[in-house]
XYZ file of N, CA and C in Angstrom:
678
model
N 3.533 8.258 40.027
C 2.258 8.731 41.382
C 1.513 9.075 40.586
N 1.556 10.386 39.173
C 0.864 11.451 38.619
C -0.445 10.240 37.948
N -0.478 9.120 37.959
C -2.227 8.103 37.531
C -2.643 8.419 38.126
N -2.315 8.819 39.863
C -3.234 8.329 40.820
C -4.121 9.542 40.837
N -3.835 10.921 40.392
C -4.863 12.251 40.066
C -5.263 12.265 38.184
N -5.465 11.030 37.705
C -6.000 10.948 36.580
C -7.719 11.075 36.830
N -8.185 10.256 37.691
C -9.586 10.135 38.435
C -10.571 11.194 39.038
N -9.039 11.956 39.446
C -9.398 13.388 40.234
C -10.139 13.977 38.494
N -8.751 14.248 37.768
C -8.771 15.232 37.277
C -9.967 15.393 36.253
N -10.705 13.668 35.874
C -11.625 13.113 34.698
C -12.271 13.424 35.829
N -13.228 13.397 36.914
C -14.200 14.082 37.556
C -14.768 15.262 37.715
N -13.543 16.037 37.815
C -13.735 17.430 37.692
C -14.132 17.862 36.606
N -13.626 17.551 35.033
C -13.705 17.817 33.819
C -15.527 17.225 33.413
N -15.912 16.166 33.729
C -16.892 15.559 34.031
C -18.712 16.749 34.298
N -17.407 16.814 35.478
C -18.583 17.939 36.413
C -19.077 19.219 36.017
N -17.973 20.241 34.814
C -18.148 21.276 34.543
C -18.793 21.062 33.759
N -18.281 19.853 32.497
C -19.330 19.528 31.285
C -20.972 19.487 31.738
N -20.936 19.359 33.235
C -22.770 19.065 33.634
C -23.109 20.049 33.892
N -22.249 21.378 34.312
C -23.097 22.714 35.000
C -23.306 23.219 33.506
N -22.260 23.014 33.182
C -21.997 23.939 31.774
C -23.658 23.205 31.255
N -23.496 22.324 30.629
C -25.090 21.824 30.514
C -26.110 22.199 31.078
N -26.807 22.536 32.097
C -27.166 23.045 33.073
C -27.811 24.041 33.115
N -26.984 24.914 32.943
C -26.481 26.068 32.700
C -26.986 27.080 31.596
N -26.574 26.075 30.394
C -27.240 26.623 29.146
C -28.786 26.734 29.024
N -29.223 25.399 29.328
C -30.515 25.129 29.532
C -31.410 25.995 30.083
N -30.348 26.880 31.250
C -31.478 27.480 32.266
C -31.768 28.693 31.702
N -30.835 29.133 30.686
C -30.201 30.367 30.080
C -31.516 30.515 28.596
N -31.775 29.329 28.620
C -32.884 29.143 27.511
C -33.883 29.845 27.532
N -34.024 30.460 27.022
C -35.733 31.621 27.221
C -36.331 31.062 25.776
N -37.901 30.570 25.928
C -38.359 30.663 24.501
C -38.494 32.542 24.121
N -38.583 31.731 23.003
C -38.856 33.458 22.319
C -39.518 33.845 22.411
N -41.065 32.865 23.058
C -42.671 33.531 23.046
C -42.532 33.798 24.499
N -41.682 33.523 25.648
C -41.974 33.608 26.885
C -42.300 35.567 26.999
N -43.374 35.607 27.702
C -43.142 36.986 28.121
C -43.838 37.123 29.842
N -43.010 38.429 30.781
C -43.676 38.497 31.965
C -44.573 38.292 32.122
N -45.661 38.302 32.740
C -46.770 38.801 33.380
C -47.267 40.349 34.165
N -48.279 40.943 33.480
C -48.017 42.078 34.362
C -49.121 42.128 35.417
N -48.888 42.598 36.064
C -48.738 42.665 37.580
C -50.781 43.284 37.388
N -51.257 43.448 37.770
C -52.609 43.705 37.657
C -52.924 44.927 39.295
N -53.323 45.740 39.475
C -53.454 46.574 40.304
C -55.375 47.035 40.074
N -55.402 47.654 41.280
C -56.602 47.940 41.389
C -56.486 49.604 42.144
N -57.252 50.721 42.134
C -57.230 51.599 42.712
C -58.819 51.494 43.483
N -59.013 52.135 44.346
C -60.392 52.027 45.396
C -60.866 53.645 45.050
N -61.057 54.309 44.634
C -61.001 55.806 44.772
C -63.117 55.760 45.312
N -63.012 57.134 46.003
C -64.225 57.166 47.013
C -64.092 59.075 46.516
N -65.091 59.237 45.700
C -65.682 60.857 46.231
C -66.843 60.976 47.070
N -67.013 62.453 47.207
C -68.387 62.812 47.766
C -68.291 63.000 49.009
N -67.368 62.109 50.059
C -67.805 62.279 51.693
C -66.862 63.194 52.169
N -66.928 63.221 53.231
C -67.471 61.823 54.508
C -68.890 62.478 54.503
N -69.054 60.256 55.085
C -70.388 60.817 55.618
C -69.703 59.725 56.992
N -71.125 59.973 57.957
C -71.407 59.321 59.168
C -72.091 58.007 58.588
N -72.852 57.771 57.819
C -73.486 56.796 57.893
C -73.141 55.266 56.311
N -72.361 56.143 55.617
C -71.623 55.469 54.768
C -70.002 55.122 54.805
N -68.976 56.446 55.396
C -67.827 56.855 55.367
C -67.558 55.677 56.212
N -67.902 55.452 57.277
C -67.637 55.552 58.968
C -67.803 53.466 58.437
N -68.919 53.014 58.114
C -68.696 51.477 57.657
C -67.211 51.329 56.378
N -67.086 51.644 55.134
C -66.187 51.549 54.473
C -64.926 51.609 55.034
N -64.385 52.674 55.619
C -63.264 52.506 56.448
C -63.531 51.853 57.039
N -64.528 51.019 57.889
C -64.377 49.390 58.494
C -63.967 48.340 57.802
N -64.684 48.033 56.602
C -63.999 47.247 55.659
C -62.881 46.665 55.809
N -62.259 48.165 55.535
C -61.048 48.462 54.579
C -60.108 47.963 55.498
N -60.798 48.020 57.052
C -59.137 48.000 57.943
C -59.716 46.241 58.162
N -60.483 45.592 58.144
C -60.852 44.578 58.084
C -60.383 43.455 56.708
N -59.878 44.400 55.953
C -60.426 44.137 54.783
C -58.308 43.798 54.171
N -58.028 44.702 54.894
C -56.027 45.279 54.805
C -55.774 45.814 53.486
N -56.894 46.314 52.996
C -57.101 47.788 51.437
C -56.671 49.130 52.117
N -56.019 49.303 51.526
C -55.777 50.991 51.290
C -56.927 51.765 50.028
N -57.642 52.745 50.345
C -57.666 53.740 49.072
C -57.908 54.750 49.144
N -58.613 56.090 48.566
C -58.041 56.712 47.889
C -59.607 57.528 48.091
N -59.818 58.813 49.240
C -60.901 59.715 49.155
C -61.466 60.771 48.788
N -62.105 61.258 48.135
C -61.510 62.761 47.121
C -62.612 63.711 48.501
N -62.161 64.433 48.493
C -62.898 64.563 49.860
C -63.717 66.447 48.881
N -65.039 66.291 49.598
C -65.614 67.742 49.895
C -65.712 68.316 51.297
N -65.328 69.444 51.625
C -64.577 70.128 52.399
C -65.854 70.428 53.031
N -66.480 70.632 52.533
C -68.143 71.702 52.940
C -68.990 70.074 53.829
N -69.253 69.043 53.617
C -69.178 67.914 54.145
C -68.636 67.404 55.380
N -67.530 67.537 54.850
C -66.636 67.457 56.319
C -66.935 68.061 57.083
N -67.103 68.775 57.737
C -66.483 69.895 58.765
C -68.412 69.322 60.274
N -67.403 69.280 61.023
C -68.320 68.255 61.995
C -67.962 66.637 62.181
N -67.017 66.426 60.638
C -67.241 65.639 60.437
C -65.726 64.854 60.591
N -64.580 65.648 61.569
C -63.129 66.300 61.807
C -62.395 64.882 61.454
N -63.250 63.677 62.857
C -62.046 62.784 63.236
C -62.197 61.618 61.807
N -63.889 61.468 61.482
C -63.789 60.649 59.593
C -62.141 60.653 59.414
N -62.033 61.901 58.876
C -60.947 62.398 57.865
C -59.538 62.723 58.639
N -59.617 62.553 59.783
C -57.686 62.118 60.488
C -58.231 60.428 60.904
N -59.179 59.664 60.366
C -59.086 58.282 60.783
C -58.840 57.757 59.219
N -59.143 58.527 58.506
C -58.398 58.104 56.978
C -56.240 57.811 56.882
N -56.541 59.035 57.615
C -55.130 59.550 57.575
C -54.342 58.224 58.510
N -55.165 58.230 59.207
C -54.103 56.976 60.740
C -54.648 56.307 59.618
N -55.085 55.987 59.590
C -55.041 54.366 58.898
C -54.563 54.079 57.243
N -53.590 55.449 57.149
C -52.984 55.042 55.324
C -53.640 54.651 54.435
N -55.185 56.118 54.058
C -55.426 56.149 53.114
C -55.067 57.328 52.882
N -55.181 57.711 51.197
C -54.467 59.050 50.392
C -56.479 59.596 50.737
N -55.853 61.612 51.406
C -56.619 62.420 50.695
C -56.632 62.558 49.852
N -57.840 63.204 48.982
C -57.413 63.777 47.985
C -58.775 65.011 47.715
N -58.318 65.780 47.205
C -59.365 66.963 46.664
C -60.688 66.739 45.697
N -61.480 67.204 45.632
C -62.990 66.677 44.873
C -63.426 68.290 44.804
N -63.878 68.974 46.230
C -63.920 69.916 45.950
C -64.628 70.913 47.445
N -64.467 72.474 47.209
C -65.385 72.804 48.665
C -66.562 72.356 48.539
N -67.856 73.042 47.957
C -69.077 73.011 47.944
C -69.682 72.030 47.326
N -69.082 71.324 46.040
C -69.702 70.406 44.851
C -70.412 70.974 44.602
N -70.734 72.884 44.169
C -71.616 73.339 44.010
C -71.033 73.718 42.439
N -71.783 72.997 41.405
C -71.198 73.126 39.558
C -71.030 74.574 38.869
N -71.842 75.238 39.934
C -72.383 76.466 39.268
C -71.362 77.743 40.009
N -70.979 77.192 41.186
C -69.325 78.078 42.233
C -68.348 77.669 41.026
N -68.222 75.933 41.015
C -66.587 76.003 41.534
C -66.866 76.296 39.468
N -67.488 76.237 38.664
C -66.488 76.277 37.253
C -66.837 77.823 36.751
N -67.614 78.456 38.006
C -68.114 80.220 37.034
C -66.833 80.733 36.026
N -65.933 80.646 37.046
C -64.509 81.433 36.418
C -63.263 80.279 36.912
N -62.042 81.112 36.266
C -60.337 80.041 36.864
C -60.779 80.678 38.242
N -61.183 81.808 38.267
C -60.577 81.921 39.025
C -61.199 81.150 40.230
N -62.828 81.585 40.458
C -63.477 80.566 41.493
C -62.819 79.911 41.464
N -62.494 78.417 40.542
C -62.261 76.932 40.425
C -60.807 77.016 41.479
N -60.235 78.028 41.289
C -58.527 77.486 42.191
C -59.357 78.186 43.734
N -59.648 78.696 44.117
C -60.532 79.390 45.545
C -60.933 77.470 46.073
N -61.911 77.096 45.077
C -62.643 76.054 45.467
C -61.917 74.573 45.410
N -60.471 74.594 44.846
C -59.168 73.864 45.527
C -59.262 73.949 45.665
N -58.612 75.631 46.741
C -57.302 76.103 48.134
C -58.101 75.981 48.697
N -59.646 76.152 48.842
C -60.468 75.929 49.819
C -60.427 75.041 50.534
N -60.577 73.727 49.625
C -60.992 72.172 50.037
C -59.282 71.348 50.445
N -58.264 72.088 49.991
C -56.788 71.434 50.479
C -56.446 72.007 52.162
N -56.836 73.430 51.974
C -56.760 73.968 52.967
C -58.141 73.301 54.211
N -58.632 72.300 54.190
C -59.463 72.285 55.414
C -58.462 70.763 55.799
N -58.228 70.137 54.682
C -57.973 68.969 54.792
C -56.559 68.716 55.298
N -55.478 69.433 55.042
C -54.066 69.957 55.654
C -54.474 70.557 57.380
N -55.675 71.300 57.740
C -55.505 71.773 59.171
C -56.011 70.567 59.700
N -57.179 69.907 59.107
C -57.624 69.042 59.149
C -56.812 67.844 60.136
N -55.803 67.527 59.073
C -54.660 65.954 59.192
C -53.896 66.260 59.018
N -52.706 67.788 58.883
C -51.433 67.449 58.872
C -50.937 67.328 56.960
N -52.045 66.738 56.922
C -51.476 66.440 55.132
C -51.901 67.402 53.779
N -50.899 67.489 53.093
C -51.034 68.699 52.036
C -51.706 67.173 51.466
N -52.476 67.332 50.731
C -53.442 66.505 49.482
C -52.254 67.251 48.072
N -52.270 65.942 47.456
C -51.591 66.073 46.402
C -52.380 65.470 45.487
N -53.461 65.241 45.306
C -54.319 64.614 43.842
C -56.036 65.404 43.574
N -56.333 65.169 42.933
C -57.729 65.931 42.529
C -58.642 65.248 41.652
N -59.048 65.328 41.600
C -60.537 64.594 40.954
C -61.464 65.998 40.736
N -61.956 65.925 39.332
C -63.149 66.879 39.118
C -64.088 66.672 40.369
N -64.886 67.696 39.733
C -66.522 67.169 40.713
C -66.973 67.281 38.980
N -67.796 65.955 38.978
C -68.518 65.716 37.693
C -67.739 65.238 36.662
N -66.344 64.749 36.848
C -65.357 64.986 35.801
C -64.851 65.783 34.872
N -63.355 65.922 34.787
C -63.029 66.776 33.926
C -62.299 66.578 32.856
N -62.879 65.164 32.153
C -61.469 64.440 30.553
C -61.416 65.144 30.114
N -62.230 65.490 29.513
C -62.611 66.858 28.356
C -62.183 68.087 28.448
N -62.412 68.505 30.025
C -61.550 70.172 29.528
C -60.029 70.631 29.457
N -59.579 70.893 28.953
C -58.169 70.707 28.528
C -57.831 72.090 29.391
N -58.686 73.253 29.364
C -58.075 74.333 30.200
C -58.216 74.460 31.320
N -59.164 73.519 31.995
C -58.945 73.330 33.749
C -58.014 72.242 33.971
N -58.124 71.303 33.381
C -56.876 70.503 33.193
C -56.007 71.297 34.164
N -54.940 71.784 32.550
C -53.609 72.317 33.078
C -53.826 73.524 33.773
N -55.012 73.935 34.545
C -54.970 75.129 35.461
C -54.528 74.357 37.136
N -54.932 73.143 37.045
C -54.995 71.917 38.684
C -53.240 71.280 38.258
N -53.038 70.953 37.081
C -51.733 70.501 37.164
C -50.829 71.628 36.713
N -50.500 72.626 37.001
C -50.210 73.972 37.154
C -49.872 74.184 38.968
N -51.300 74.252 39.312
C -51.603 74.428 40.587
C -50.543 73.201 41.587
N -49.888 72.256 40.904
C -49.233 71.332 41.538
C -50.188 69.674 41.908
N -51.309 69.700 41.183
C -52.520 68.495 41.221
C -52.036 67.919 40.542
N -51.455 66.007 40.650
C -52.705 65.281 39.430
C -53.561 64.935 39.940
N -53.975 65.070 38.815
C -55.691 64.717 38.019
C -55.995 63.292 38.339
N -56.713 63.274 38.760
C -56.943 61.232 39.031
C -58.643 61.065 38.130
N -58.720 60.097 37.081
C -59.903 60.604 36.552
C -59.980 58.592 36.833
N -60.993 58.024 36.061
C -61.621 56.929 36.038
C -61.802 55.985 35.156
N -61.486 54.600 35.207
C -61.806 54.284 33.876
C -62.854 52.745 34.163
N -62.892 52.291 35.275
C -64.013 51.650 35.893
C -64.804 52.308 36.646
N -66.211 51.755 36.998
C -67.327 52.619 37.588
C -68.276 50.867 38.312
N -68.884 51.444 39.351
C -69.680 50.521 40.225
C -70.812 50.844 39.763
N -71.031 51.620 39.792
C -72.409 52.010 39.564
C -73.522 52.835 40.209
N -72.736 52.841 41.377
C -73.605 53.733 42.348
C -74.142 54.763 41.963
N -73.384 55.798 41.250
C -74.128 56.906 40.108
C -75.282 56.861 39.135
N -74.529 56.156 38.463
C -75.122 55.887 37.032
C -76.106 55.071 37.014
N -76.868 54.434 38.105
C -77.511 53.192 37.892
C -78.741 53.638 39.531
N -79.922 54.229 38.765
C -80.795 54.541 39.841
C -80.991 53.278 41.014
N -80.815 54.146 42.444
C -80.949 52.356 43.099
C -80.703 51.070 42.950
N -79.553 51.350 42.487
C -78.727 50.243 42.661
C -78.323 49.354 43.474
N -79.061 48.534 43.571
C -78.635 47.112 44.460
C -77.578 46.625 45.057
N -76.659 46.042 45.696
C -75.363 45.707 46.489
C -74.981 44.280 44.523
N -76.053 43.524 44.244
C -75.432 42.531 44.032
C -75.066 43.236 41.680
N -76.278 44.220 42.265
C -75.915 45.128 40.649
C -74.476 45.920 40.839
N -74.398 46.798 41.516
C -72.838 47.288 41.998
C -71.710 46.897 42.062
N -72.011 45.355 42.585
C -70.947 43.959 42.418
C -70.457 44.127 40.484
N -71.819 43.664 40.026
C -72.111 43.730 38.729
C -71.696 44.178 37.296
N -71.508 45.552 38.301
C -71.098 46.364 37.176
C -69.870 46.637 37.593
N -69.070 46.480 38.856
C -67.774 46.851 39.042
C -67.070 45.778 38.111
N -67.163 44.513 37.976
C -67.068 43.376 37.086
C -66.738 43.531 35.743
N -68.149 44.259 35.679
C -68.304 43.987 33.593
C -67.184 45.352 32.733
N -67.090 46.793 34.548
C -66.731 47.611 33.757
C -65.161 47.364 33.863
N -64.537 46.538 34.981
C -63.535 46.794 34.721
C -62.500 45.006 33.791
N -63.335 44.816 33.668
C -63.137 43.477 32.933
C -61.871 43.665 31.085
N -60.572 42.883 31.785
C -60.556 42.910 30.906
C -58.539 43.903 31.271
N -58.811 44.650 32.117
C -58.188 45.650 32.314
C -56.755 45.408 33.300
N -56.043 45.469 33.323
C -54.511 45.335 34.455
C -54.908 46.514 34.878
N -54.777 47.377 35.069
C -54.971 48.529 36.195
C -56.370 49.820 35.840
N -56.808 48.974 36.894
C -58.394 49.550 37.251
C -58.633 50.815 38.807
N -59.244 51.764 37.770
C -59.739 52.868 38.838
C -61.129 53.017 38.975
N -61.687 52.481 39.847
C -62.464 52.550 40.255
C -63.454 53.723 40.888
N -64.104 53.744 40.434
C -65.253 55.077 40.785
C -66.350 54.903 41.563
N -66.472 54.597 43.307
C -66.982 54.642 44.025
C -67.567 56.156 44.984
N -68.579 55.825 45.713
C -69.238 57.298 46.160
C -69.445 57.217 47.808
N -68.620 58.171 48.635
C -69.114 57.595 50.318
C -70.519 58.570 51.378
N -71.094 59.275 50.209
C -71.745 60.016 50.677
C -72.484 59.472 51.362
N -73.881 60.307 51.664
C -74.785 59.522 53.086
C -75.482 58.908 52.172
N -75.789 58.719 50.387
C -77.162 58.139 49.879
C -76.739 57.247 49.201
N -74.911 56.737 49.651
C -74.668 55.169 49.186
C -74.664 54.388 50.097
N -75.533 53.974 50.673
C -75.487 52.708 51.788
C -75.242 51.390 50.847
N -75.394 51.025 49.570
C -75.486 50.013 48.992
C -74.570 50.098 48.465
N -73.153 51.422 48.806
C -72.182 51.216 48.030
C -70.696 50.324 49.131
N -71.591 50.943 50.668
C -70.878 49.877 51.506
C -70.735 48.644 51.952
N -72.103 48.695 51.795
C -72.520 47.431 51.636
C -72.124 46.308 51.138
N -71.690 47.077 49.559
C -71.148 45.845 48.448
C -69.944 45.719 48.320
N -69.125 47.153 49.196
C -67.501 46.879 49.731
C -67.212 45.731 49.681
N -67.080 44.616 50.849
C -66.205 44.179 50.671
C -66.258 42.695 49.903
N -67.680 42.304 49.348
C -67.853 41.683 47.923
C -66.364 41.662 46.974
N -66.940 43.268 46.399
C -65.512 44.156 45.113
C -64.824 43.940 45.732
N -63.947 43.630 46.771
C -62.287 43.070 47.465
C -62.322 42.137 47.313
N -63.533 41.071 47.611
C -63.675 39.484 47.323
C -63.130 39.661 45.658
N -63.383 40.091 45.133
C -63.491 39.699 43.243
C -61.959 40.196 42.930
N -61.594 41.234 43.183
C -60.496 42.040 43.193
C -59.293 40.781 43.872
N -59.597 40.625 44.620
C -58.553 39.546 45.350
C -58.543 37.666 44.521
N -59.579 37.800 44.532
C -59.914 36.125 43.459
C -59.150 36.513 42.124
N -58.900 37.564 41.403
C -58.332 37.903 40.445
C -57.086 38.491 40.535
N -56.329 38.073 41.739
C -55.461 38.506 41.520
C -54.655 39.877 40.994
N -55.234 40.554 41.719
C -55.175 42.336 41.925
C -54.522 42.551 42.943
N -52.912 43.852 43.308
C -52.832 44.310 44.052
C -53.120 45.643 44.218
N -53.810 46.162 45.501
C -55.177 47.639 45.940
C -53.546 48.152 45.783
N -53.813 49.454 45.475
C -52.900 50.950 45.329
C -53.990 51.907 45.814
N -53.184 52.960 47.136
C -53.992 54.034 47.113
C -52.410 54.787 46.376
N -53.424 56.867 45.633
C -52.490 57.122 45.774
C -51.353 58.174 46.406
């Protein structure tokens, strides 16, 4: 009677050997194997809002399903509160850039500097109900250690950049030039923080945005906002 069960026992032994073989192969990862680092891009816009540039930028971002970060100059937002509310309503991040964008006023003293930050932040809060948490220095603040410490102590995260589209650096840059500059300055970077501008003089920036977004999508970047 016991012999009837021998084939069944053999079957299970063979099955276990097969499973052990393939499990071992699955767990054997080559020493050279590494996980690909996720590539991400932050589109950041300074100096707005403006009707002629910010609005078409928002239209493109909505069409492309992309979120961005806008660093606001509050003196330029008076009378354009609806644009700030649209930014907030469509899931973009609003950050502090300045109240006046007047360097002499802003950097006259620590007190003047913080007053400028607070004025802009208060306008964003009053207009949208959102308390901003990110800050970008007017003119850039890469080397200004004292002011950077002041901003951080005031509760803000400082956002610099590591790539540009060239809309400030290159006078009268064409759409093609803006796209090429974006590609060249972001090349080889897994995390790209791209500097763009949405004040009224930057119509080419709005016109180039769709192509810039397409480039990053085609190269496997994930879009982020702060």
